[in-house]
mmCIF file of C-alpha atoms in Angstrom:
data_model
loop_
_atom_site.group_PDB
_atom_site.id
_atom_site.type_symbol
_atom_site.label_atom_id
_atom_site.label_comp_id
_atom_site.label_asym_id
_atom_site.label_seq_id
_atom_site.Cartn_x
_atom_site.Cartn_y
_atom_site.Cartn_z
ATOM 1 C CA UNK A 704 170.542 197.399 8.217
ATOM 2 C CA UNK A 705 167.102 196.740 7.086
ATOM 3 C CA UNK A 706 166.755 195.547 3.132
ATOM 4 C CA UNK A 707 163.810 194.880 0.990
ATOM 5 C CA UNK A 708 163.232 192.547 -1.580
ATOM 6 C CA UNK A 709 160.511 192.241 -4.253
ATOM 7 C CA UNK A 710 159.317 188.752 -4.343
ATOM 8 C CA UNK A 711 157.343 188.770 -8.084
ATOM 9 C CA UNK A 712 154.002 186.733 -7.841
ATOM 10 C CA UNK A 713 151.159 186.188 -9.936
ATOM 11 C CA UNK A 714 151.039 188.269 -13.034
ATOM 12 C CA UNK A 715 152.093 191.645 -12.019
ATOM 13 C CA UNK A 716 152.403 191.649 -7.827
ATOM 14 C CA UNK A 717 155.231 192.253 -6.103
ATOM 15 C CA UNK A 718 155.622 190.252 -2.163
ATOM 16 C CA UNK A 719 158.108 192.739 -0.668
ATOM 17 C CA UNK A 720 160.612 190.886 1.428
ATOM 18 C CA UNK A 721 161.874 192.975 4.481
ATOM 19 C CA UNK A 722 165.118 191.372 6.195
ATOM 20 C CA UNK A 723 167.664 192.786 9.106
ATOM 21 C CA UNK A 724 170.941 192.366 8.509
ATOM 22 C CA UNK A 725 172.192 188.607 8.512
ATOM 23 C CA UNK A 726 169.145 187.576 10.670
ATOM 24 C CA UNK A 727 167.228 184.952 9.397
ATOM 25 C CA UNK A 728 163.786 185.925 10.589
ATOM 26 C CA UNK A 729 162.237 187.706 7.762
ATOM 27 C CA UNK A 730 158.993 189.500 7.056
ATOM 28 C CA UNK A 731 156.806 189.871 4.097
ATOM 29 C CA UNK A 732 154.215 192.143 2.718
ATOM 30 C CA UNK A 733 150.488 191.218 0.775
ATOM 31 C CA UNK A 734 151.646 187.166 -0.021
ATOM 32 C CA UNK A 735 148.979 186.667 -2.998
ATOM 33 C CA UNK A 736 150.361 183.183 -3.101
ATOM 34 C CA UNK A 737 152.836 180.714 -1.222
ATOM 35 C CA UNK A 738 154.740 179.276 -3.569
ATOM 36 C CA UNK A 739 157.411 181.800 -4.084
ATOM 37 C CA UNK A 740 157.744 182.769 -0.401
ATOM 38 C CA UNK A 741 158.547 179.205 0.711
ATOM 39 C CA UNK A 742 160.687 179.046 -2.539
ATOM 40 C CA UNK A 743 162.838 182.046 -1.438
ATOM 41 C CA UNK A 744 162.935 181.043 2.328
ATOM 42 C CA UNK A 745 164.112 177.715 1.657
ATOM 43 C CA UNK A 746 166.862 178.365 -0.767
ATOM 44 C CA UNK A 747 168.149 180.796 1.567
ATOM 45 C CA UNK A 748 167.789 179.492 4.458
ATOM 46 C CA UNK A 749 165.040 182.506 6.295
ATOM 47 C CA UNK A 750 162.234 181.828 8.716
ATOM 48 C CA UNK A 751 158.767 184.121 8.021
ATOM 49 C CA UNK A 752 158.670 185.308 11.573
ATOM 50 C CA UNK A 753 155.807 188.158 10.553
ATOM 51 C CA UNK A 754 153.201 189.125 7.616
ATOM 52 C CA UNK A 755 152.134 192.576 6.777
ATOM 53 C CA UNK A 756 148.548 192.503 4.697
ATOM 54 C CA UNK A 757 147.246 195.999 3.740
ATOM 55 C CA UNK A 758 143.692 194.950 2.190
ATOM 56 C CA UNK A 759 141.589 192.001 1.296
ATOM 57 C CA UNK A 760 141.939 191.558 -2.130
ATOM 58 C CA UNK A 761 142.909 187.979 -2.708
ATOM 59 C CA UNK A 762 146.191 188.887 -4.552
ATOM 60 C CA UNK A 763 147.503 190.074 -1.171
ATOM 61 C CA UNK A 764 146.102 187.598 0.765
ATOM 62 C CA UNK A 765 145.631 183.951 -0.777
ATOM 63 C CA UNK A 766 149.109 182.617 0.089
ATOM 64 C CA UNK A 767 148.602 183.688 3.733
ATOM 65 C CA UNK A 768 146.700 179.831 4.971
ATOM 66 C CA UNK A 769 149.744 177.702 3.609
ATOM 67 C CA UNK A 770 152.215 180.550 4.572
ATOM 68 C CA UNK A 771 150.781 180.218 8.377
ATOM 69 C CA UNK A 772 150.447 176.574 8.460
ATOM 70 C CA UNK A 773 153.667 176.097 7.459
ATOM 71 C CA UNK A 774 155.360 178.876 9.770
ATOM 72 C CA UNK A 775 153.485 180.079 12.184
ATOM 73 C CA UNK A 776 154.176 184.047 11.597
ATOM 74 C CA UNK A 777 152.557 186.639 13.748
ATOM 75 C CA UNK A 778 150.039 188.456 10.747
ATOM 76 C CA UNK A 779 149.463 192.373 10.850
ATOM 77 C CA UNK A 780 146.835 193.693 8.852
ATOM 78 C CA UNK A 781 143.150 195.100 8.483
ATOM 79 C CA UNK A 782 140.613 194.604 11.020
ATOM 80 C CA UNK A 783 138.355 193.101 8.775
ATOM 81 C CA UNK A 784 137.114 189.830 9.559
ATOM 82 C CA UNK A 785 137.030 187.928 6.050
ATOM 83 C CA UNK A 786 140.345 188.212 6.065
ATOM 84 C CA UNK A 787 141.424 184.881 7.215
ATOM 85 C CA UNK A 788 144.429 184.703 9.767
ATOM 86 C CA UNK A 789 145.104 188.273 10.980
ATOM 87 C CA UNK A 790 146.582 187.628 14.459
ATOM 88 C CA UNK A 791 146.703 191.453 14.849
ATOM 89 C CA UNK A 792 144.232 193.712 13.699
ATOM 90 C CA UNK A 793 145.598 197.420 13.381
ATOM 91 C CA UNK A 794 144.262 200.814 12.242
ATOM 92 C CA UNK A 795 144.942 204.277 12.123
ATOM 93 C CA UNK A 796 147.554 205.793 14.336
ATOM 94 C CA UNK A 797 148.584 202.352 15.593
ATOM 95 C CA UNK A 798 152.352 201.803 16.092
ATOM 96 C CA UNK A 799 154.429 197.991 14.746
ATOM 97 C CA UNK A 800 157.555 197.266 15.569
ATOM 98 C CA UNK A 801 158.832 194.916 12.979
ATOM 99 C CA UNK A 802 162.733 193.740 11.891
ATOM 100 C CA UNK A 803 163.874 196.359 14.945
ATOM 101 C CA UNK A 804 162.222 199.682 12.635
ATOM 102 C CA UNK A 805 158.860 201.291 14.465
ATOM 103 C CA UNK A 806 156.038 201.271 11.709
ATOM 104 C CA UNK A 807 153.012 203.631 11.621
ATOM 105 C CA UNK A 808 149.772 202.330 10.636
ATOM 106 C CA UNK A 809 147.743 204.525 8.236
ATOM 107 C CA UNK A 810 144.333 203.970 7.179
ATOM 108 C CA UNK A 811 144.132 204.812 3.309
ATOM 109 C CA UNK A 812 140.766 203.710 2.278
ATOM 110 C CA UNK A 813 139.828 204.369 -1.920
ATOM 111 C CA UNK A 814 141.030 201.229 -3.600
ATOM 112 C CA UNK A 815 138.786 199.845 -0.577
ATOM 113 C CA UNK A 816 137.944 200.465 2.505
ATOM 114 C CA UNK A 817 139.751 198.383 4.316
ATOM 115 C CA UNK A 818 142.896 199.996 2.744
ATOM 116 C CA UNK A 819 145.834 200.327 5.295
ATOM 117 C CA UNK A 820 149.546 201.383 4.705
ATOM 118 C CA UNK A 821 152.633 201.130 6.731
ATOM 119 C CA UNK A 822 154.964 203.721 7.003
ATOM 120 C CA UNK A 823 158.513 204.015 8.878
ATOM 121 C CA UNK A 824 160.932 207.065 9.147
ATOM 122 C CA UNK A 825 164.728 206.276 9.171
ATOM 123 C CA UNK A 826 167.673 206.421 6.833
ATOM 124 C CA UNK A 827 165.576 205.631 4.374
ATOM 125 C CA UNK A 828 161.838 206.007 5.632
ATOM 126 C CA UNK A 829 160.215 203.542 3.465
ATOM 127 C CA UNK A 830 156.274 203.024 2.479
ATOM 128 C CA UNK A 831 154.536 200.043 2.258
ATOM 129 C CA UNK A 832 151.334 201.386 0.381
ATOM 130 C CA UNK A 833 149.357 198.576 -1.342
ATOM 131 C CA UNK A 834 147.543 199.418 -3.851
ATOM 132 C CA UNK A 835 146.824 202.877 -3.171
ATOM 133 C CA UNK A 836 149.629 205.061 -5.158
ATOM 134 C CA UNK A 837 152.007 202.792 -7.916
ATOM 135 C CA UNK A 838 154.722 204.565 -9.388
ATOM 136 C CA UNK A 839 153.047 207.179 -11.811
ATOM 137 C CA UNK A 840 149.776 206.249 -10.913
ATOM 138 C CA UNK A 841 146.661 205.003 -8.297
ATOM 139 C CA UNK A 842 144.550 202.362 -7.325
ATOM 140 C CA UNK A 843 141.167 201.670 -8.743
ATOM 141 C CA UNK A 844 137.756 202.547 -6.869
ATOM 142 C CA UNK A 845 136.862 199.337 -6.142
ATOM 143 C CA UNK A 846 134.948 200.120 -3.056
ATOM 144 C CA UNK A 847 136.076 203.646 -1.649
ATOM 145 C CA UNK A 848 135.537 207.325 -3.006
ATOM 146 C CA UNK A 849 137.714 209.385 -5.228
ATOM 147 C CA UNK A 850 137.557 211.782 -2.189
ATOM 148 C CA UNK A 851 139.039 208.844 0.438
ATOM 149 C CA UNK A 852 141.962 208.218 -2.641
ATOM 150 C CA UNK A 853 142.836 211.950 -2.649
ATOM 151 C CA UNK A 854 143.102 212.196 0.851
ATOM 152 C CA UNK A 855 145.531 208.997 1.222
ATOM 153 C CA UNK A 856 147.512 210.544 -2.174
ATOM 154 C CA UNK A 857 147.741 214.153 -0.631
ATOM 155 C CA UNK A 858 149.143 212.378 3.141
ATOM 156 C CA UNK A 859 151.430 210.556 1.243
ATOM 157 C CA UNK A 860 152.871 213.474 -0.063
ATOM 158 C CA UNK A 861 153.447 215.250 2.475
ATOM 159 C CA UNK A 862 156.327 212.473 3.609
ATOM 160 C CA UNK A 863 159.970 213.082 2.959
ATOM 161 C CA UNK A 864 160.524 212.552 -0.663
ATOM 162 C CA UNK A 865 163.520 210.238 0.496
ATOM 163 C CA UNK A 866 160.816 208.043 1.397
ATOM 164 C CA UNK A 867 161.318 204.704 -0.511
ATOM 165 C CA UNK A 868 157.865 203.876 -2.107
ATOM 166 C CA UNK A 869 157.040 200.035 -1.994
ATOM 167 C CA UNK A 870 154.050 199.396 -4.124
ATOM 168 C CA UNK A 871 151.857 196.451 -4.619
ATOM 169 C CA UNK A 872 152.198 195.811 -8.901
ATOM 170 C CA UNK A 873 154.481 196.296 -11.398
ATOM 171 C CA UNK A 874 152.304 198.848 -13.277
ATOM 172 C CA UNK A 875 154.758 201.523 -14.375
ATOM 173 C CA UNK A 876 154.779 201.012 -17.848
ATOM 174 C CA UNK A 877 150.980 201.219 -18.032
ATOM 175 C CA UNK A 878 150.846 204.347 -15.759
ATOM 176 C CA UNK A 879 153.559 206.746 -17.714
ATOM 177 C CA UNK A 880 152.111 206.107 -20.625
ATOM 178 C CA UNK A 881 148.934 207.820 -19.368
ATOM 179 C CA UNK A 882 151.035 210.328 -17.771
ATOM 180 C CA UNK A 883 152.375 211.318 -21.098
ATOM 181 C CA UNK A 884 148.806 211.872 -22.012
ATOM 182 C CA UNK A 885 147.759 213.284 -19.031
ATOM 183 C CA UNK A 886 150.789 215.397 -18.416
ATOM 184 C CA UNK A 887 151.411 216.182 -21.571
ATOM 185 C CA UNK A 888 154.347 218.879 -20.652
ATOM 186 C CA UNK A 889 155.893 217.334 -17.938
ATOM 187 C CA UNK A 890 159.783 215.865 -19.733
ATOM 188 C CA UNK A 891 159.959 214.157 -16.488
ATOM 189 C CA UNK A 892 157.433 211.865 -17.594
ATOM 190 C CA UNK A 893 159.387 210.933 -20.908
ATOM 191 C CA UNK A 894 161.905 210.657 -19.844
ATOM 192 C CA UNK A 895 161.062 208.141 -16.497
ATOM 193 C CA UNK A 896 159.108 206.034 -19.425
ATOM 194 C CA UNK A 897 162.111 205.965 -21.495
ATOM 195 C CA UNK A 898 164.245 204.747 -18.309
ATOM 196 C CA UNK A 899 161.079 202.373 -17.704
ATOM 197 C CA UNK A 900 160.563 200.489 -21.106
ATOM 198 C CA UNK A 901 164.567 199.761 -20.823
ATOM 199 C CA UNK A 902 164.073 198.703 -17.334
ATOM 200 C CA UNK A 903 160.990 196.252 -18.472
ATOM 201 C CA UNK A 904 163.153 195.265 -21.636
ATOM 202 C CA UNK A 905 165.461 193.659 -19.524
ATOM 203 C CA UNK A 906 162.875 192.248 -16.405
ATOM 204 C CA UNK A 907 163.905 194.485 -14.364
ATOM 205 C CA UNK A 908 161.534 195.926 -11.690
ATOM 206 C CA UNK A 909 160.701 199.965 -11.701
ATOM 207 C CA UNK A 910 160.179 199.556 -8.197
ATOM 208 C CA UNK A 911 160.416 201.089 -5.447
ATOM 209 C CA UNK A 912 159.972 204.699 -5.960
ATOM 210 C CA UNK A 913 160.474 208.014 -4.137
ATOM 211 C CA UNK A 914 157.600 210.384 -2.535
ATOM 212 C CA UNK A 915 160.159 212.935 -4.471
ATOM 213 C CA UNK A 916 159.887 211.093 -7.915
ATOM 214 C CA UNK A 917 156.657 210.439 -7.491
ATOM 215 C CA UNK A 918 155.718 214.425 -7.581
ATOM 216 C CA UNK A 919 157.523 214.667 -10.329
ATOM 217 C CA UNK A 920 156.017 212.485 -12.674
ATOM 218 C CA UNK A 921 152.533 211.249 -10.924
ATOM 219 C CA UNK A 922 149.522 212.887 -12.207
ATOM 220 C CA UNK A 923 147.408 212.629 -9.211
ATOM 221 C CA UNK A 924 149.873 214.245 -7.202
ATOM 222 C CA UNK A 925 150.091 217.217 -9.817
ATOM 223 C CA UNK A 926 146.514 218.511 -9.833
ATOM 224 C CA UNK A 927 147.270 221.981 -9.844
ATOM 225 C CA UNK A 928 149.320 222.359 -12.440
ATOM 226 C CA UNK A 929 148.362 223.969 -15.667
ATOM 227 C CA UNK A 930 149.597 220.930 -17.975
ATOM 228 C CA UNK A 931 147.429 218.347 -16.125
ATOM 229 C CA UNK A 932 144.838 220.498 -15.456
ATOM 230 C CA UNK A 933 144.403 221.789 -19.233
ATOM 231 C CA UNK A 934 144.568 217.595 -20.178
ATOM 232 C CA UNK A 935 141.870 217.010 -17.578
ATOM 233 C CA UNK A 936 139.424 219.634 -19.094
ATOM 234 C CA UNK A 937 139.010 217.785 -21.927
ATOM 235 C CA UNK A 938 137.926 214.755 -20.167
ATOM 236 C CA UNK A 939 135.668 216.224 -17.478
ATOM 237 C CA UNK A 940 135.480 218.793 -14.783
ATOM 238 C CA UNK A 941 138.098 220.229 -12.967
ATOM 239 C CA UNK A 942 136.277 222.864 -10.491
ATOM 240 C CA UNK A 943 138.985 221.971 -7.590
ATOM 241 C CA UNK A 944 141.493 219.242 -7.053
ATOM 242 C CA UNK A 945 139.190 217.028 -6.215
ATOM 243 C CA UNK A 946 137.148 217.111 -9.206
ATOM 244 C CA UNK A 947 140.352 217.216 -11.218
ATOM 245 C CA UNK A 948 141.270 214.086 -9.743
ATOM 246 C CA UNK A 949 137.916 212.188 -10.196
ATOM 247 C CA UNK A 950 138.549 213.018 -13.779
ATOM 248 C CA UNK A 951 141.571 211.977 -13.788
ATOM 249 C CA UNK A 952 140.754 208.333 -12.395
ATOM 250 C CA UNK A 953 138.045 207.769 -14.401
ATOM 251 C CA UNK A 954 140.004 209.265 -17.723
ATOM 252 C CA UNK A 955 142.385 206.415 -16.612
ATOM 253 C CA UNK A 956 139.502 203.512 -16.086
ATOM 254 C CA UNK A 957 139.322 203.912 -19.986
ATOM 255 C CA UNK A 958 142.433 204.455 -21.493
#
């Protein structure tokens, strides 16, 4: 059976640790630094036998050089060039097989535009997704449109809402709190922050999440509805989804 562990790193990141069964080949996802990997893999024992990467940022990327020197794991990631170490470049449509589960590649370009996510059905499907969709929230336009972000938020709901949702940071807290604002109606929202400030109380991760929790309680998933909708109008247009979204994401850039 195939677990996953969140490795925390930095400030806020999560490295997601994916292990079958008892094996002790492992693989990881977005190492923005070393130290903790090796620290894990050590203490128990595991060999990094493959690295997922789903942009360039260098908080999913800078603990790849030591991590390959010191293991020598097959890397999976953008085909973008300045990222340093990709043994296999992979895009849209492109199938992985990785700890014995087949993995579909999807291009989700907004946060930037090298954006990728990996996805696998099973008991549970589970998405790997970056820093495109956190629990309760999205991914800032750093290089990509808010019209490439909808698109990878609408696909992404569209999969079971089983799915497991395995996102890059530990921004939950930050993002219900908007959601309260931006959602004002919506009791699922208070009462997922209540569950989450406990959670947070205690260092406790909030993650992963569900594609079925996450339409419940994430405002850019909820576009259409009259709550979010009549909270968006204050802040800017909402002609269509679309515009209801840019709105949204912008509303959020200065909260």
């Amino acid at each position: 059976m195939l677990s996953v562990t969140p490795i925390p790193a930095l400030s806020d990141n999560y490295i997601w640790l994916l292990r079958q069964d008892a094996s002790p080949g492992v693989c990881i996802v977005d190492p923005g630094e070393a130290a903790p990997v090796i620290e894990l893999l050590e203490r128990e024992s595991l060999t990094l036998e493959t690295v997922l990467i789903t942009h360039h940022h260098p908080d999913h990327t800078d603990g790849l050089d030591e991590l390959i020197k010191r293991y020598a794991p097959r890397v999976i990631g953008p085909d973008n060039p300045s990222i340093n170490g990709i043994s296999d470049p992979v895009g849209e449509g492109d199938e992985i097989r990785v700890m014995g589960r087949l993995f579909e590649v999807m291009a989700t370009p907004g946060h930037t535009l090298d954006h990728i996510s990996f996805f696998t059905p099973g008991i549970p499907p589970l998405l790997f997704c970056g820093d495109v969709m956190f629990c309760a929230g999205c991914g800032r336009l750093f290089e990509g449109t808010p019209e490439q972000m909808h698109t990878a938020l609408k696909r992404f709901a569209t999969l079971p809402e089983d799915t497991l949702v395995f996102a890059g940071h530990e921004y939950t807290q930050a993002n219900l709190r908007f959601a309260r604002e931006a959602d004002p109606e919506n009791e699922n929202v208070k009462f997922a922050l209540q569950e989450c400030d406990k959670a947070r109380s205690l260092e406790r991760p909030t993650l992963p999440s569900t594609i079925g929790r996450e339409l419940d309680i994430n405002p850019y998933l909820r576009l259409s509805t009259s709550s979010v909708r009549q909270a968006a109008s204050i802040q800017g247009p909402i002609d269509d989804d679309l515009a209801t979204f840019t709105t949204l994401r912008e509303w959020k850039n200065r909260f």
